Short mmCIF file of C-alpha atoms in Angstrom, two decimals:
data_model
loop_
_atom_site.label_atom_id
_atom_site.label_comp_id
_atom_site.label_asym_id
_atom_site.label_seq_id
_atom_site.Cartn_x
_atom_site.Cartn_y
_atom_site.Cartn_z
CA MET A 348 -7.72 -7.71 7.75
CA HIS A 349 -8.02 -6.68 4.13
CA ASN A 350 -4.43 -6.96 2.89
CA TRP A 351 -0.94 -8.02 3.89
CA ALA A 352 0.22 -4.52 4.83
CA CYS A 353 -2.69 -4.13 7.26
CA GLN A 354 -2.05 -7.57 8.73
CA LYS A 355 1.59 -6.77 9.44
CA GLU A 356 0.47 -3.86 11.62
CA ASN A 357 -2.79 -5.05 13.21
CA HIS A 358 -3.05 -8.85 13.04
CA PRO A 359 -3.10 -10.46 16.53
CA ASN A 360 -0.27 -12.81 15.57
CA SER A 361 1.95 -9.78 14.92
CA ILE A 362 1.27 -8.08 18.27
CA ILE A 363 3.34 -9.25 21.23
CA GLY A 364 1.27 -10.26 24.26
CA LEU A 365 -1.99 -11.18 22.52
CA GLY A 366 -1.41 -14.91 22.87
CA LEU A 367 -0.86 -17.75 20.46
CA LYS A 368 -4.44 -18.70 19.61
CA ASP A 369 -7.81 -16.94 19.49
CA LEU A 370 -6.51 -13.96 21.47
CA GLU A 371 -6.25 -16.33 24.47
CA THR A 372 -10.00 -17.26 24.29
CA LEU A 373 -11.09 -13.61 23.98
CA GLU A 374 -12.42 -14.35 20.52
CA CYS A 375 -14.61 -17.10 22.01
CA ILE A 376 -15.93 -14.69 24.64
CA PHE A 377 -16.89 -12.05 22.11
CA SER A 378 -18.46 -14.67 19.85
CA ALA A 379 -20.60 -16.01 22.71
CA SER A 380 -21.61 -12.49 23.73
CA ASN A 381 -23.43 -12.11 20.41
CA ALA A 382 -26.28 -14.10 21.95
CA VAL A 383 -27.02 -11.13 24.22
CA THR A 384 -28.15 -9.09 21.23
CA ILE A 385 -31.39 -11.11 21.09
CA VAL A 386 -32.63 -9.53 24.32
CA THR A 387 -30.91 -6.15 23.97
CA CYS A 388 -31.79 -5.40 20.36
CA TYR A 389 -34.65 -3.01 21.20
CA SER A 390 -33.65 -2.15 24.78
CA THR A 391 -32.37 1.09 26.21
CA ILE A 392 -28.72 1.81 26.98
CA TYR A 393 -29.32 1.02 30.65
CA TYR A 394 -30.62 -2.48 29.92
CA HIS A 395 -27.78 -2.98 27.44
CA CYS A 396 -25.29 -2.49 30.27
CA VAL A 397 -27.33 -4.65 32.67
CA PHE A 398 -27.58 -7.68 30.37
CA ILE A 399 -23.96 -7.41 29.23
CA ASN A 400 -22.83 -7.29 32.86
CA ILE A 401 -25.00 -10.32 33.68
CA PHE A 402 -23.52 -12.24 30.75
CA PHE A 403 -19.90 -11.64 31.76
CA CYS A 404 -20.61 -12.39 35.42
CA GLN A 405 -22.17 -15.70 34.41
CA TRP A 406 -19.26 -16.38 32.06
CA ASP A 407 -16.77 -15.81 34.89
CA GLU A 408 -18.67 -18.13 37.23
CA GLU A 409 -18.85 -20.91 34.64
CA LYS A 410 -15.23 -20.61 33.51
CA TYR A 411 -13.72 -20.15 36.97
CA LEU A 412 -13.99 -23.88 37.67
CA ASN A 413 -12.10 -24.59 34.44
CA LEU A 414 -9.37 -22.07 35.19
CA GLY A 415 -6.98 -24.74 36.45
CA THR A 416 -7.49 -26.81 33.30
CA ILE A 417 -6.85 -23.78 31.09
CA LEU A 418 -3.62 -22.93 32.92
CA TYR A 419 -2.50 -26.55 32.74
CA LYS A 420 -3.10 -26.73 28.97
CA ASN A 421 -1.32 -23.42 28.44
CA TYR A 422 1.63 -24.70 30.45
CA LYS A 423 1.78 -27.88 28.35
CA GLN A 424 1.61 -25.81 25.18
CA ALA A 425 4.44 -23.53 26.31
CA LEU A 426 6.50 -26.54 27.41
CA HIS A 427 5.98 -28.21 24.02
CA ILE A 428 7.13 -25.06 22.23
CA THR A 429 10.27 -24.69 24.33
CA THR A 430 11.25 -28.38 24.16
CA HIS A 431 10.42 -29.19 20.54
CA LYS A 432 10.04 -26.06 18.43
CA SER A 433 12.81 -23.96 19.99
CA PRO A 434 15.58 -26.49 19.12
CA ALA A 435 14.18 -26.79 15.60
CA LEU A 436 14.25 -23.02 15.26
CA ASP A 437 17.81 -22.81 16.58
CA GLU A 438 18.92 -25.50 14.14
CA THR A 439 17.26 -23.71 11.23
CA LEU A 440 18.86 -20.40 12.17
CA LYS A 441 22.23 -22.08 12.45
CA SER A 442 21.92 -23.76 9.05
CA LEU A 443 20.94 -20.46 7.41
CA HIS A 444 23.68 -18.54 9.26
CA ILE A 445 21.23 -16.00 10.68
CA THR A 446 20.15 -14.89 14.15
CA VAL A 447 16.93 -13.90 15.89
CA ALA A 448 18.03 -10.28 15.54
CA ASP A 449 18.04 -10.77 11.76
CA LEU A 450 14.45 -12.04 11.87
CA GLU A 451 13.36 -9.03 13.89
CA LYS A 452 15.22 -6.72 11.51
CA TRP A 453 13.55 -8.26 8.45
CA GLU A 454 10.17 -8.00 10.16
CA SER A 455 10.65 -4.28 10.79
CA GLU A 456 11.94 -3.76 7.23
CA GLU A 457 8.88 -5.51 5.82
CA ILE A 458 6.52 -3.33 7.88
CA LYS A 459 8.45 -0.22 6.87
CA TYR A 460 8.43 -1.21 3.19
CA PHE A 461 4.66 -1.75 2.97
CA GLY A 462 4.00 1.45 4.91
CA SER A 463 6.30 3.67 2.87
CA GLU A 464 5.86 5.44 -0.43
CA PRO A 465 8.71 5.63 -2.96
CA ASP A 466 10.53 8.96 -2.92
CA THR A 467 11.00 10.01 -6.51
CA SER A 468 11.58 13.69 -5.86
CA ASN A 469 14.65 15.47 -7.10
CA SER A 470 15.81 18.71 -5.53
CA MET A 471 17.26 20.06 -8.76
CA PHE A 472 14.10 19.32 -10.70
CA LEU A 473 11.74 20.66 -8.02
CA SER A 474 13.65 23.92 -7.99
CA CYS A 475 13.02 24.31 -11.71
CA THR A 476 9.55 23.00 -12.51
CA PRO A 477 6.46 21.48 -10.82
CA VAL A 478 6.03 17.71 -10.63
CA ASN A 479 2.88 17.64 -12.76
CA TYR A 480 4.21 20.03 -15.41
CA GLN A 481 3.20 19.05 -18.95
CA PHE A 482 5.78 19.62 -21.68
CA SER A 483 4.69 20.46 -25.20
CA VAL A 484 6.95 20.09 -28.20
CA GLY A 485 5.02 22.58 -30.32
CA SER A 486 5.13 26.36 -30.32
CA SER A 487 4.97 28.05 -26.93
CA SER A 488 2.95 30.99 -28.23
CA THR A 489 -0.82 30.62 -28.61
CA PRO A 490 -2.95 32.71 -30.98
CA PRO A 491 -4.75 35.57 -29.19
CA VAL A 492 -8.44 35.16 -28.50
CA THR A 493 -10.45 38.05 -29.88
CA TYR A 494 -13.48 39.58 -28.23
CA GLU A 495 -15.55 39.22 -31.42
CA SER A 496 -15.20 35.45 -31.44
CA LYS A 497 -16.38 35.28 -27.85
CA LEU A 498 -19.53 37.23 -28.65
CA LEU A 499 -20.73 34.31 -30.76
CA GLN A 500 -20.62 31.93 -27.81
CA THR A 501 -23.03 31.46 -24.94
CA HIS A 502 -22.99 33.36 -21.69
CA ARG A 503 -21.69 30.28 -19.92
CA ALA A 504 -18.73 29.97 -22.28
CA LYS A 505 -17.99 33.68 -21.81
CA THR A 506 -18.01 33.25 -18.05
CA CYS A 507 -15.66 30.28 -18.29
CA TYR A 508 -13.35 32.31 -20.49
CA GLN A 509 -13.25 35.18 -18.02
CA VAL A 510 -12.50 32.82 -15.14
CA ALA A 511 -9.76 31.09 -17.13
CA ALA A 512 -8.25 34.45 -18.12
CA GLU A 513 -8.19 35.58 -14.52
CA CYS A 514 -6.52 32.35 -13.42
CA ARG A 515 -3.99 32.71 -16.23
CA ASN A 516 -3.10 36.24 -15.13
CA LYS A 517 -2.62 35.11 -11.55
CA LEU A 518 -0.41 32.22 -12.65
CA LEU A 519 1.54 34.52 -14.96
CA VAL A 520 2.28 36.86 -12.05
CA GLU A 521 3.48 33.93 -9.95
CA VAL A 522 5.65 32.62 -12.80
CA VAL A 523 7.24 36.03 -13.36
CA ASP A 524 7.84 36.44 -9.64
CA MET A 525 9.42 32.98 -9.45
CA GLY A 526 11.60 33.76 -12.46
CA VAL A 527 12.87 36.94 -10.80
CA LYS A 528 13.62 35.18 -7.51
CA MET A 529 15.41 32.30 -9.27
CA ARG A 530 17.23 34.71 -11.60
CA ILE A 531 16.01 33.05 -14.79
CA ASP A 532 17.16 35.22 -17.68
CA SER A 533 15.95 33.15 -20.63
CA HIS A 534 13.16 30.64 -21.21
CA TRP A 535 13.80 27.07 -22.27
CA GLN A 536 13.57 26.18 -25.94
CA SER A 537 12.84 22.75 -27.35
CA SER A 538 16.46 22.50 -28.54
CA ASP A 539 18.06 23.46 -25.19
CA HIS A 540 20.13 20.79 -23.47
CA GLN A 541 18.50 21.47 -20.09
CA TYR A 542 15.02 21.16 -21.61
CA ILE A 543 15.86 17.83 -23.27
CA LYS A 544 17.42 16.56 -20.03
CA THR A 545 14.35 17.53 -17.99
CA VAL A 546 11.93 15.94 -20.47
CA LYS A 547 13.95 12.74 -20.27
CA TYR A 548 13.88 12.87 -16.48
CA MET A 549 10.09 13.33 -16.50
CA GLY A 550 9.68 10.21 -18.64
CA GLU A 551 12.00 8.17 -16.44
CA ARG A 552 10.28 9.41 -13.29
CA LYS A 553 6.84 8.37 -14.56
CA TYR A 554 8.28 4.98 -15.54
CA HIS A 555 9.80 4.42 -12.10
CA CYS A 556 6.64 5.56 -10.29
CA THR A 557 4.45 3.07 -12.15
CA LEU A 558 7.06 0.33 -11.76
CA ASN A 559 7.35 0.95 -8.00
CA HIS A 560 3.56 0.76 -7.67
CA LEU A 561 3.46 -2.47 -9.67
CA GLN A 562 6.29 -3.87 -7.56
CA LYS A 563 4.39 -3.34 -4.30
CA LEU A 564 1.23 -4.94 -5.71
CA ILE A 565 3.14 -8.00 -6.95
CA ILE A 566 4.86 -8.45 -3.57
CA GLN A 567 1.55 -8.25 -1.69
CA GLN A 568 0.12 -10.81 -4.10
CA LEU A 569 2.98 -13.22 -3.40
CA PHE A 570 2.59 -12.86 0.36
CA GLU A 571 -1.15 -13.51 0.16
CA LEU A 572 -0.59 -16.59 -2.02
CA ASN A 573 2.01 -17.86 0.43
CA ARG A 574 -0.42 -17.50 3.31
CA LEU A 575 -3.11 -19.32 1.33
CA ASN A 576 -0.88 -22.42 1.24
CA LEU A 577 -0.07 -22.40 4.97
CA MET A 578 -1.23 -25.37 7.02
CA GLY A 579 -3.96 -24.58 9.53
CA THR A 580 -5.63 -21.90 7.44
CA GLY A 581 -9.37 -22.45 7.76
CA TYR A 582 -11.84 -22.72 4.91
CA GLN A 583 -13.49 -19.38 5.64
CA MET A 584 -10.13 -17.64 5.85
CA CYS A 585 -9.07 -19.23 2.53
CA THR A 586 -12.32 -18.05 0.95
CA HIS A 587 -11.74 -14.54 2.26
CA ILE A 588 -8.17 -14.53 0.93
CA ILE A 589 -9.32 -15.76 -2.50
CA LYS A 590 -11.91 -12.98 -2.74
CA SER A 591 -9.28 -10.46 -1.69
CA LEU A 592 -6.90 -11.82 -4.33
CA ASN A 593 -9.55 -11.51 -7.05
CA THR A 594 -9.99 -7.84 -6.20
CA HIS A 595 -6.23 -7.42 -5.95
CA CYS A 596 -5.76 -8.99 -9.39
CA LYS A 597 -7.92 -6.28 -10.97
CA VAL A 598 -5.75 -3.63 -9.33
CA ILE A 599 -2.63 -5.35 -10.69
CA GLN A 600 -4.15 -5.46 -14.18
CA ASN A 601 -4.67 -1.69 -14.08
CA ALA A 602 -1.11 -1.25 -12.80
CA VAL A 603 0.20 -3.41 -15.67
CA LYS A 604 -1.63 -1.22 -18.19
CA ALA A 605 -0.19 1.93 -16.61
CA TYR A 606 3.29 0.39 -16.64
CA ASN A 607 3.10 -0.58 -20.31
CA ALA A 608 1.97 2.95 -21.18
CA SER A 609 4.95 4.46 -19.37
CA ALA A 610 7.42 1.81 -20.54
CA LEU A 611 7.19 3.11 -24.10
CA ASN A 612 9.16 6.23 -23.21
CA PRO A 613 11.88 5.47 -22.29
CA PRO A 614 11.80 2.12 -24.11
CA GLY A 615 11.50 -0.69 -21.60
CA SER A 616 10.31 -4.26 -21.27
CA THR A 617 6.54 -4.53 -21.56
CA LEU A 618 4.46 -6.84 -19.38
CA ASN A 619 1.18 -8.67 -19.86
CA TRP A 620 -1.31 -9.87 -17.25
CA GLU A 621 -0.79 -13.56 -18.06
CA LYS A 622 2.92 -13.23 -17.30
CA ALA A 623 2.46 -11.15 -14.14
CA SER A 624 -0.17 -13.50 -12.68
CA HIS A 625 2.19 -16.51 -12.88
CA TYR A 626 5.02 -15.06 -10.80
CA ASN A 627 5.80 -17.35 -7.86
CA PHE A 628 9.04 -15.84 -6.55
CA LEU A 629 10.52 -12.37 -6.52
CA GLU A 630 13.58 -13.66 -8.37
CA ASN A 631 11.37 -14.31 -11.41
CA PHE A 632 10.25 -10.69 -11.54
CA GLU A 633 13.21 -9.23 -13.43
CA LEU A 634 11.58 -5.80 -13.72
CA LEU A 635 12.03 -5.30 -9.97
CA HIS A 636 15.75 -4.76 -10.54
CA ASN A 637 14.92 -1.40 -12.16
CA THR A 638 12.93 0.03 -9.24
CA HIS A 639 14.14 2.65 -6.77
CA GLN A 640 13.78 0.13 -3.93
CA ASP A 641 15.45 -2.99 -5.32
CA ILE A 642 14.51 -5.75 -2.85
CA CYS A 643 15.61 -8.71 -4.94
CA ASP A 644 18.64 -9.20 -2.69
CA LYS A 645 16.46 -9.31 0.43
CA PRO A 646 15.81 -12.72 2.09
#
């Protein structure tokens, strides 16, 4: 499991019916079956099936005698959970004024949050201009390119020019056709109110997109750190989590750089890596209040 979002969907502890520990000894079975590879490494498919079948038949014969002990231990474990942990859970829920339905709801919301992408589209804006449209403050007219100047360039540059001119003509036809269908009588000028409003929206949209991305990375980081401090987490698992966090930190650093670049317009609070890496709780991350999906009020 490479990150928290993947674990929420595919980790055995999150899937009902897979047991409480080691997939109910299935992990031990698969681990022991690795010994079969010594004799099947260079064998044919037929002998693969033969030796694997022999292994599991022998496993069943050896473990059948211990079946009663396994069922007895599982019964004791279930009895311990119902007699000791269930009352503690009920008391905790009562003190927090929540129910089991709330826990299930928060679980589904968490899975939905990590699996969703922020919707920053706007119907009014999409009807007017593409998402990746680049605005230029300068003059909209470009000086014409003469044929004589192109003669001085290489054949490759001339070919590129012809391809670009053909693409421009196709795009111009599409733009004119769109303008007729949308009944656009006049083009925007840099001083038009609608143009200024759209440029402002583009800046805010880029800011919110980078902030939403940074928000998700910070939340995943907090969940991974919380799991690292859980009791019962083995050394190998801790090592794996630490390596994953190191990789994740680099991603967060890139997200912080992208956020600071977009926070300049509109003016917003900048962020440095030293500050972002020391967040322990979501309440400390004040920038999350400005995202489209404000989860600061979530438990």
